PDB file of C-alpha atoms in Angstrom:
ATOM      1  CA  VAL A   1       1.756   8.487   3.115  1.00  0.00           C
ATOM      2  CA  MET A   2      -1.438   6.914   4.476  1.00  0.00           C
ATOM      3  CA  TYR A   3      -1.055   8.630   7.809  1.00  0.00           C
ATOM      4  CA  SER A   4      -0.377  12.020   6.238  1.00  0.00           C
ATOM      5  CA  LEU A   5      -3.378  11.780   3.911  1.00  0.00           C
ATOM      6  CA  ALA A   6      -5.622  10.686   6.787  1.00  0.00           C
ATOM      7  CA  GLU A   7      -4.292  13.382   9.128  1.00  0.00           C
ATOM      8  CA  ARG A   8      -4.190  16.287   6.708  1.00  0.00           C
ATOM      9  CA  HIS A   9      -7.100  15.522   4.401  1.00  0.00           C
ATOM     10  CA  GLY A  10      -9.359  13.110   6.305  1.00  0.00           C
ATOM     11  CA  TRP A  11      -8.746  10.213   3.924  1.00  0.00           C
ATOM     12  CA  LYS A  12      -9.893   6.750   4.954  1.00  0.00           C
ATOM     13  CA  PHE A  13      -8.183   3.561   3.842  1.00  0.00           C
ATOM     14  CA  MET A  14      -8.582  -0.164   3.526  1.00  0.00           C
ATOM     15  CA  VAL A  15      -5.225  -1.883   3.947  1.00  0.00           C
ATOM     16  CA  PHE A  16      -4.433  -5.380   2.689  1.00  0.00           C
ATOM     17  CA  SER A  17      -1.035  -6.230   4.110  1.00  0.00           C
ATOM     18  CA  ALA A  18       0.136  -9.813   4.079  1.00  0.00           C
ATOM     19  CA  GLU A  19       3.559  -9.122   5.575  1.00  0.00           C
ATOM     20  CA  ASN A  20       2.559  -7.307   8.756  1.00  0.00           C
ATOM     21  CA  PRO A  21      -0.066  -8.386  11.285  1.00  0.00           C
ATOM     22  CA  ILE A  22      -3.005  -6.025  11.725  1.00  0.00           C
ATOM     23  CA  PRO A  23      -2.185  -5.222  15.388  1.00  0.00           C
ATOM     24  CA  ILE A  24       1.275  -3.995  14.328  1.00  0.00           C
ATOM     25  CA  HIS A  25      -0.258  -1.618  11.770  1.00  0.00           C
ATOM     26  CA  VAL A  26      -2.816  -0.349  14.262  1.00  0.00           C
ATOM     27  CA  GLY A  27      -0.154   0.194  16.927  1.00  0.00           C
ATOM     28  CA  LYS A  28       2.206   2.059  14.592  1.00  0.00           C
ATOM     29  CA  LEU A  29      -0.577   4.333  13.345  1.00  0.00           C
ATOM     30  CA  ALA A  30      -1.802   5.028  16.897  1.00  0.00           C
ATOM     31  CA  GLU A  31       1.745   5.875  18.011  1.00  0.00           C
ATOM     32  CA  LYS A  32       2.173   8.196  15.046  1.00  0.00           C
ATOM     33  CA  ARG A  33      -1.120   9.899  15.890  1.00  0.00           C
ATOM     34  CA  ILE A  34      -0.318  10.525  19.560  1.00  0.00           C
ATOM     35  CA  GLY A  35       3.419  11.003  19.097  1.00  0.00           C
ATOM     36  CA  LYS A  36       4.288   8.625  21.925  1.00  0.00           C
ATOM     37  CA  SER A  37       5.085   4.967  22.451  1.00  0.00           C
ATOM     38  CA  ILE A  38       2.149   2.729  23.348  1.00  0.00           C
ATOM     39  CA  LEU A  39       4.255  -0.097  24.745  1.00  0.00           C
ATOM     40  CA  ALA A  40       3.691  -1.174  28.344  1.00  0.00           C
ATOM     41  CA  ASN A  41       6.603   0.950  29.518  1.00  0.00           C
ATOM     42  CA  GLY A  42       5.922   3.662  26.953  1.00  0.00           C
ATOM     43  CA  SER A  43       5.045   7.250  27.609  1.00  0.00           C
ATOM     44  CA  ALA A  44       1.425   7.227  26.386  1.00  0.00           C
ATOM     45  CA  THR A  45      -1.307   7.424  28.985  1.00  0.00           C
ATOM     46  CA  ASP A  46      -4.352   5.161  28.736  1.00  0.00           C
ATOM     47  CA  ASP A  47      -6.448   8.099  27.528  1.00  0.00           C
ATOM     48  CA  GLU A  48      -3.905   8.944  24.821  1.00  0.00           C
ATOM     49  CA  TYR A  49      -3.700   5.293  23.796  1.00  0.00           C
ATOM     50  CA  TYR A  50      -7.475   4.970  23.420  1.00  0.00           C
ATOM     51  CA  ALA A  51      -7.696   8.305  21.590  1.00  0.00           C
ATOM     52  CA  GLY A  52      -5.054   7.047  19.135  1.00  0.00           C
ATOM     53  CA  LEU A  53      -6.919   3.771  18.620  1.00  0.00           C
ATOM     54  CA  SER A  54     -10.173   5.649  18.086  1.00  0.00           C
ATOM     55  CA  TRP A  55      -8.542   7.818  15.407  1.00  0.00           C
ATOM     56  CA  VAL A  56      -7.163   4.723  13.667  1.00  0.00           C
ATOM     57  CA  ASP A  57     -10.616   3.120  13.769  1.00  0.00           C
ATOM     58  CA  ASP A  58     -12.129   6.236  12.188  1.00  0.00           C
ATOM     59  CA  HIS A  59      -9.659   6.219   9.269  1.00  0.00           C
ATOM     60  CA  PHE A  60      -8.550   2.639   8.594  1.00  0.00           C
ATOM     61  CA  ARG A  61      -9.916  -0.804   7.919  1.00  0.00           C
ATOM     62  CA  PHE A  62      -7.679  -3.822   7.531  1.00  0.00           C
ATOM     63  CA  ALA A  63      -8.320  -6.851   5.341  1.00  0.00           C
ATOM     64  CA  ASP A  64      -7.124 -10.019   7.027  1.00  0.00           C
ATOM     65  CA  ALA A  65      -4.675 -11.625   4.604  1.00  0.00           C
ATOM     66  CA  SER A  66      -5.000 -15.007   6.311  1.00  0.00           C
ATOM     67  CA  VAL A  67      -8.635 -15.285   5.204  1.00  0.00           C
ATOM     68  CA  ASP A  68      -8.401 -14.981   1.421  1.00  0.00           C
ATOM     69  CA  THR A  69      -5.811 -13.322  -0.793  1.00  0.00           C
ATOM     70  CA  SER A  70      -7.647 -13.485  -4.107  1.00  0.00           C
ATOM     71  CA  LEU A  71      -8.116 -10.233  -5.980  1.00  0.00           C
ATOM     72  CA  SER A  72     -11.886 -10.771  -6.000  1.00  0.00           C
ATOM     73  CA  SER A  73     -11.884 -11.109  -2.205  1.00  0.00           C
ATOM     74  CA  ILE A  74      -9.835  -7.931  -1.825  1.00  0.00           C
ATOM     75  CA  PHE A  75     -12.317  -6.154  -4.125  1.00  0.00           C
ATOM     76  CA  GLU A  76     -15.316  -7.417  -2.135  1.00  0.00           C
ATOM     77  CA  ARG A  77     -13.796  -6.257   1.133  1.00  0.00           C
ATOM     78  CA  ALA A  78     -12.792  -2.895  -0.362  1.00  0.00           C
ATOM     79  CA  GLU A  79     -16.339  -2.356  -1.646  1.00  0.00           C
ATOM     80  CA  ALA A  80     -17.713  -3.196   1.809  1.00  0.00           C
ATOM     81  CA  CYS A  81     -15.347  -0.593   3.298  1.00  0.00           C
ATOM     82  CA  MET A  82     -16.514   1.925   0.706  1.00  0.00           C
ATOM     83  CA  GLU A  83     -20.054   1.479   1.986  1.00  0.00           C
ATOM     84  CA  GLU A  84     -19.040   1.458   5.665  1.00  0.00           C
ATOM     85  CA  ILE A  85     -16.597   4.374   5.912  1.00  0.00           C
ATOM     86  CA  ASP A  86     -16.352   5.770   2.359  1.00  0.00           C
ATOM     87  CA  ILE A  87     -12.668   4.964   1.856  1.00  0.00           C
ATOM     88  CA  SER A  88     -10.489   7.197  -0.298  1.00  0.00           C
ATOM     89  CA  GLY A  89      -7.640   4.717  -0.681  1.00  0.00           C
ATOM     90  CA  LEU A  90      -6.912   1.016  -1.011  1.00  0.00           C
ATOM     91  CA  VAL A  91      -3.427  -0.214  -0.112  1.00  0.00           C
ATOM     92  CA  ILE A  92      -2.113  -3.592  -1.278  1.00  0.00           C
ATOM     93  CA  ASP A  93       1.194  -4.404   0.401  1.00  0.00           C
ATOM     94  CA  PRO A  94       2.856  -6.241  -1.268  1.00  0.00           C
ATOM     95  CA  PHE A  95       1.200  -7.262  -4.507  1.00  0.00           C
ATOM     96  CA  ASN A  96       2.981 -10.632  -4.689  1.00  0.00           C
ATOM     97  CA  TYR A  97       0.698 -11.988  -1.942  1.00  0.00           C
ATOM     98  CA  VAL A  98      -2.391 -11.351  -4.051  1.00  0.00           C
ATOM     99  CA  GLY A  99      -3.782 -14.645  -5.284  1.00  0.00           C
ATOM    100  CA  LEU A 100      -3.980 -14.437  -9.070  1.00  0.00           C
ATOM    101  CA  PRO A 101      -5.230 -17.066 -11.544  1.00  0.00           C
ATOM    102  CA  SER A 102      -2.471 -19.541 -12.297  1.00  0.00           C
ATOM    103  CA  ASP A 103      -3.599 -20.464 -15.806  1.00  0.00           C
ATOM    104  CA  MET A 104      -1.634 -17.636 -17.452  1.00  0.00           C
ATOM    105  CA  THR A 105       1.848 -16.149 -17.424  1.00  0.00           C
ATOM    106  CA  GLU A 106       2.855 -13.846 -14.596  1.00  0.00           C
ATOM    107  CA  THR A 107       3.059 -10.915 -17.023  1.00  0.00           C
ATOM    108  CA  VAL A 108      -0.547 -11.494 -18.121  1.00  0.00           C
ATOM    109  CA  GLN A 109      -1.624 -11.952 -14.488  1.00  0.00           C
ATOM    110  CA  ILE A 110      -0.115  -8.596 -13.520  1.00  0.00           C
ATOM    111  CA  SER A 111      -1.549  -6.878 -16.596  1.00  0.00           C
ATOM    112  CA  ASN A 112      -5.033  -8.196 -15.795  1.00  0.00           C
ATOM    113  CA  MET A 113      -4.704  -7.292 -12.100  1.00  0.00           C
ATOM    114  CA  LEU A 114      -3.689  -3.722 -12.919  1.00  0.00           C
ATOM    115  CA  THR A 115      -6.582  -3.402 -15.364  1.00  0.00           C
ATOM    116  CA  GLU A 116      -9.063  -4.616 -12.736  1.00  0.00           C
ATOM    117  CA  LEU A 117      -7.609  -2.319 -10.075  1.00  0.00           C
ATOM    118  CA  ARG A 118      -7.864   0.638 -12.441  1.00  0.00           C
ATOM    119  CA  LYS A 119     -11.528  -0.191 -13.095  1.00  0.00           C
ATOM    120  CA  LEU A 120     -12.187  -0.363  -9.349  1.00  0.00           C
ATOM    121  CA  ALA A 121     -10.385   2.937  -8.776  1.00  0.00           C
ATOM    122  CA  THR A 122     -12.237   4.714 -11.567  1.00  0.00           C
ATOM    123  CA  GLN A 123     -15.651   3.294 -10.721  1.00  0.00           C
ATOM    124  CA  HIS A 124     -15.409   4.136  -7.010  1.00  0.00           C
ATOM    125  CA  GLN A 125     -13.107   7.186  -7.161  1.00  0.00           C
ATOM    126  CA  VAL A 126     -10.570   5.451  -4.919  1.00  0.00           C
ATOM    127  CA  HIS A 127      -6.807   5.803  -5.080  1.00  0.00           C
ATOM    128  CA  VAL A 128      -5.065   2.419  -5.200  1.00  0.00           C
ATOM    129  CA  PHE A 129      -1.563   2.123  -3.756  1.00  0.00           C
ATOM    130  CA  ILE A 130       0.331  -1.037  -4.668  1.00  0.00           C
ATOM    131  CA  VAL A 131       3.610  -1.939  -3.028  1.00  0.00           C
ATOM    132  CA  ALA A 132       5.724  -4.017  -5.402  1.00  0.00           C
ATOM    133  CA  HIS A 133       9.251  -5.072  -4.540  1.00  0.00           C
ATOM    134  CA  PRO A 134      12.087  -4.770  -7.048  1.00  0.00           C
ATOM    135  CA  THR A 135      14.252  -7.562  -8.275  1.00  0.00           C
ATOM    136  CA  LYS A 136      17.607  -7.935  -6.537  1.00  0.00           C
ATOM    137  CA  MET A 137      19.718  -4.862  -7.288  1.00  0.00           C
ATOM    138  CA  TYR A 138      23.442  -5.425  -7.739  1.00  0.00           C
ATOM    139  CA  ARG A 139      26.207  -2.879  -7.326  1.00  0.00           C
ATOM    140  CA  ALA A 140      27.794  -1.562 -10.509  1.00  0.00           C
ATOM    141  CA  ASN A 141      31.519  -1.969 -11.197  1.00  0.00           C
ATOM    142  CA  GLY A 142      32.260   1.251  -9.288  1.00  0.00           C
ATOM    143  CA  GLY A 143      30.365  -0.056  -6.253  1.00  0.00           C
ATOM    144  CA  ASP A 144      27.310   2.173  -6.722  1.00  0.00           C
ATOM    145  CA  ILE A 145      23.832   0.707  -6.366  1.00  0.00           C
ATOM    146  CA  PRO A 146      21.712   1.855  -9.309  1.00  0.00           C
ATOM    147  CA  HIS A 147      18.469   3.778  -8.821  1.00  0.00           C
ATOM    148  CA  VAL A 148      15.468   1.462  -8.828  1.00  0.00           C
ATOM    149  CA  GLY A 149      13.178   2.149 -11.772  1.00  0.00           C
ATOM    150  CA  PRO A 150       9.908   0.770 -13.090  1.00  0.00           C
ATOM    151  CA  TYR A 151      11.526  -2.019 -15.059  1.00  0.00           C
ATOM    152  CA  ASP A 152      13.288  -3.243 -11.925  1.00  0.00           C
ATOM    153  CA  ILE A 153       9.998  -4.134 -10.261  1.00  0.00           C
ATOM    154  CA  SER A 154       9.614  -7.843 -10.046  1.00  0.00           C
ATOM    155  CA  SER A 155       7.756  -9.706 -12.762  1.00  0.00           C
ATOM    156  CA  SER A 156       6.443  -7.282 -15.372  1.00  0.00           C
ATOM    157  CA  ALA A 157       6.976  -4.174 -17.473  1.00  0.00           C
ATOM    158  CA  HIS A 158       3.264  -3.480 -16.973  1.00  0.00           C
ATOM    159  CA  TRP A 159       4.129  -1.700 -13.720  1.00  0.00           C
ATOM    160  CA  PHE A 160       5.290   1.126 -15.958  1.00  0.00           C
ATOM    161  CA  ASN A 161       2.923   0.599 -18.865  1.00  0.00           C
ATOM    162  CA  LYS A 162      -0.325   0.617 -16.881  1.00  0.00           C
ATOM    163  CA  ALA A 163       0.448   2.819 -13.885  1.00  0.00           C
ATOM    164  CA  ASP A 164      -1.013   6.312 -13.666  1.00  0.00           C
ATOM    165  CA  PHE A 165       1.594   7.241 -11.084  1.00  0.00           C
ATOM    166  CA  GLY A 166       4.748   5.347 -10.271  1.00  0.00           C
ATOM    167  CA  SER A 167       7.529   5.935  -7.831  1.00  0.00           C
ATOM    168  CA  THR A 168      10.223   3.955  -6.141  1.00  0.00           C
ATOM    169  CA  VAL A 169      11.656   4.473  -2.698  1.00  0.00           C
ATOM    170  CA  SER A 170      15.117   3.230  -1.885  1.00  0.00           C
ATOM    171  CA  ARG A 171      17.565   3.632   0.932  1.00  0.00           C
ATOM    172  CA  ILE A 172      21.233   3.640   0.073  1.00  0.00           C
ATOM    173  CA  ASP A 173      23.901   4.329   2.679  1.00  0.00           C
ATOM    174  CA  GLY A 174      21.286   5.729   5.067  1.00  0.00           C
ATOM    175  CA  VAL A 175      19.809   8.141   2.516  1.00  0.00           C
ATOM    176  CA  THR A 176      16.189   7.634   1.459  1.00  0.00           C
ATOM    177  CA  ARG A 177      15.514   8.459  -2.170  1.00  0.00           C
ATOM    178  CA  LEU A 178      12.140   8.936  -3.838  1.00  0.00           C
ATOM    179  CA  ASN A 179      12.141   8.616  -7.594  1.00  0.00           C
ATOM    180  CA  VAL A 180       8.906   9.535  -9.395  1.00  0.00           C
ATOM    181  CA  TRP A 181       9.130   7.858 -12.770  1.00  0.00           C
ATOM    182  CA  LYS A 182       5.582   8.342 -14.072  1.00  0.00           C
ATOM    183  CA  CYS A 183       2.762  10.790 -13.452  1.00  0.00           C
ATOM    184  CA  ARG A 184      -0.210  10.663 -15.772  1.00  0.00           C
ATOM    185  CA  LEU A 185      -2.814  13.355 -15.178  1.00  0.00           C
TER     186      LEU A 185
END
């Protein structure tokens, strides 16, 4: 989604991803851009490789998750990116690495986080993408895995209550399914 928005519409993003190292993200985006592997024995030439990296640098900034994972730190870095490259999108992947205050229940933490992210999005006209993993899904009696919905997302019903747009992506038996469960205009 990020790549397509950057490629087709010139969007720029800040990405906070605690599960994947920044060089992996940069490499995958560069490969997608040039359509070739950038590995040592890959098919990309040096010129293609550097052109891909340049494109990534023009469209993406990455927040180092090893520095600070607090929501306020993510906000500060997003606002710095807004000034530097006028980002259109902020990606938090996954939300459960975001450091939230521990003096309240997880439901209240998530509610407050979503409220703050909505304020940031509205104030700066930035689209916020949050990756949130579902709880463990178990097969039904007939062996079918149920479709993942908003109330299957780990920790809070606020994922449905406060989202402007919500979708889940799942892969079952090699088939990828996109389920849009909320779209508020």
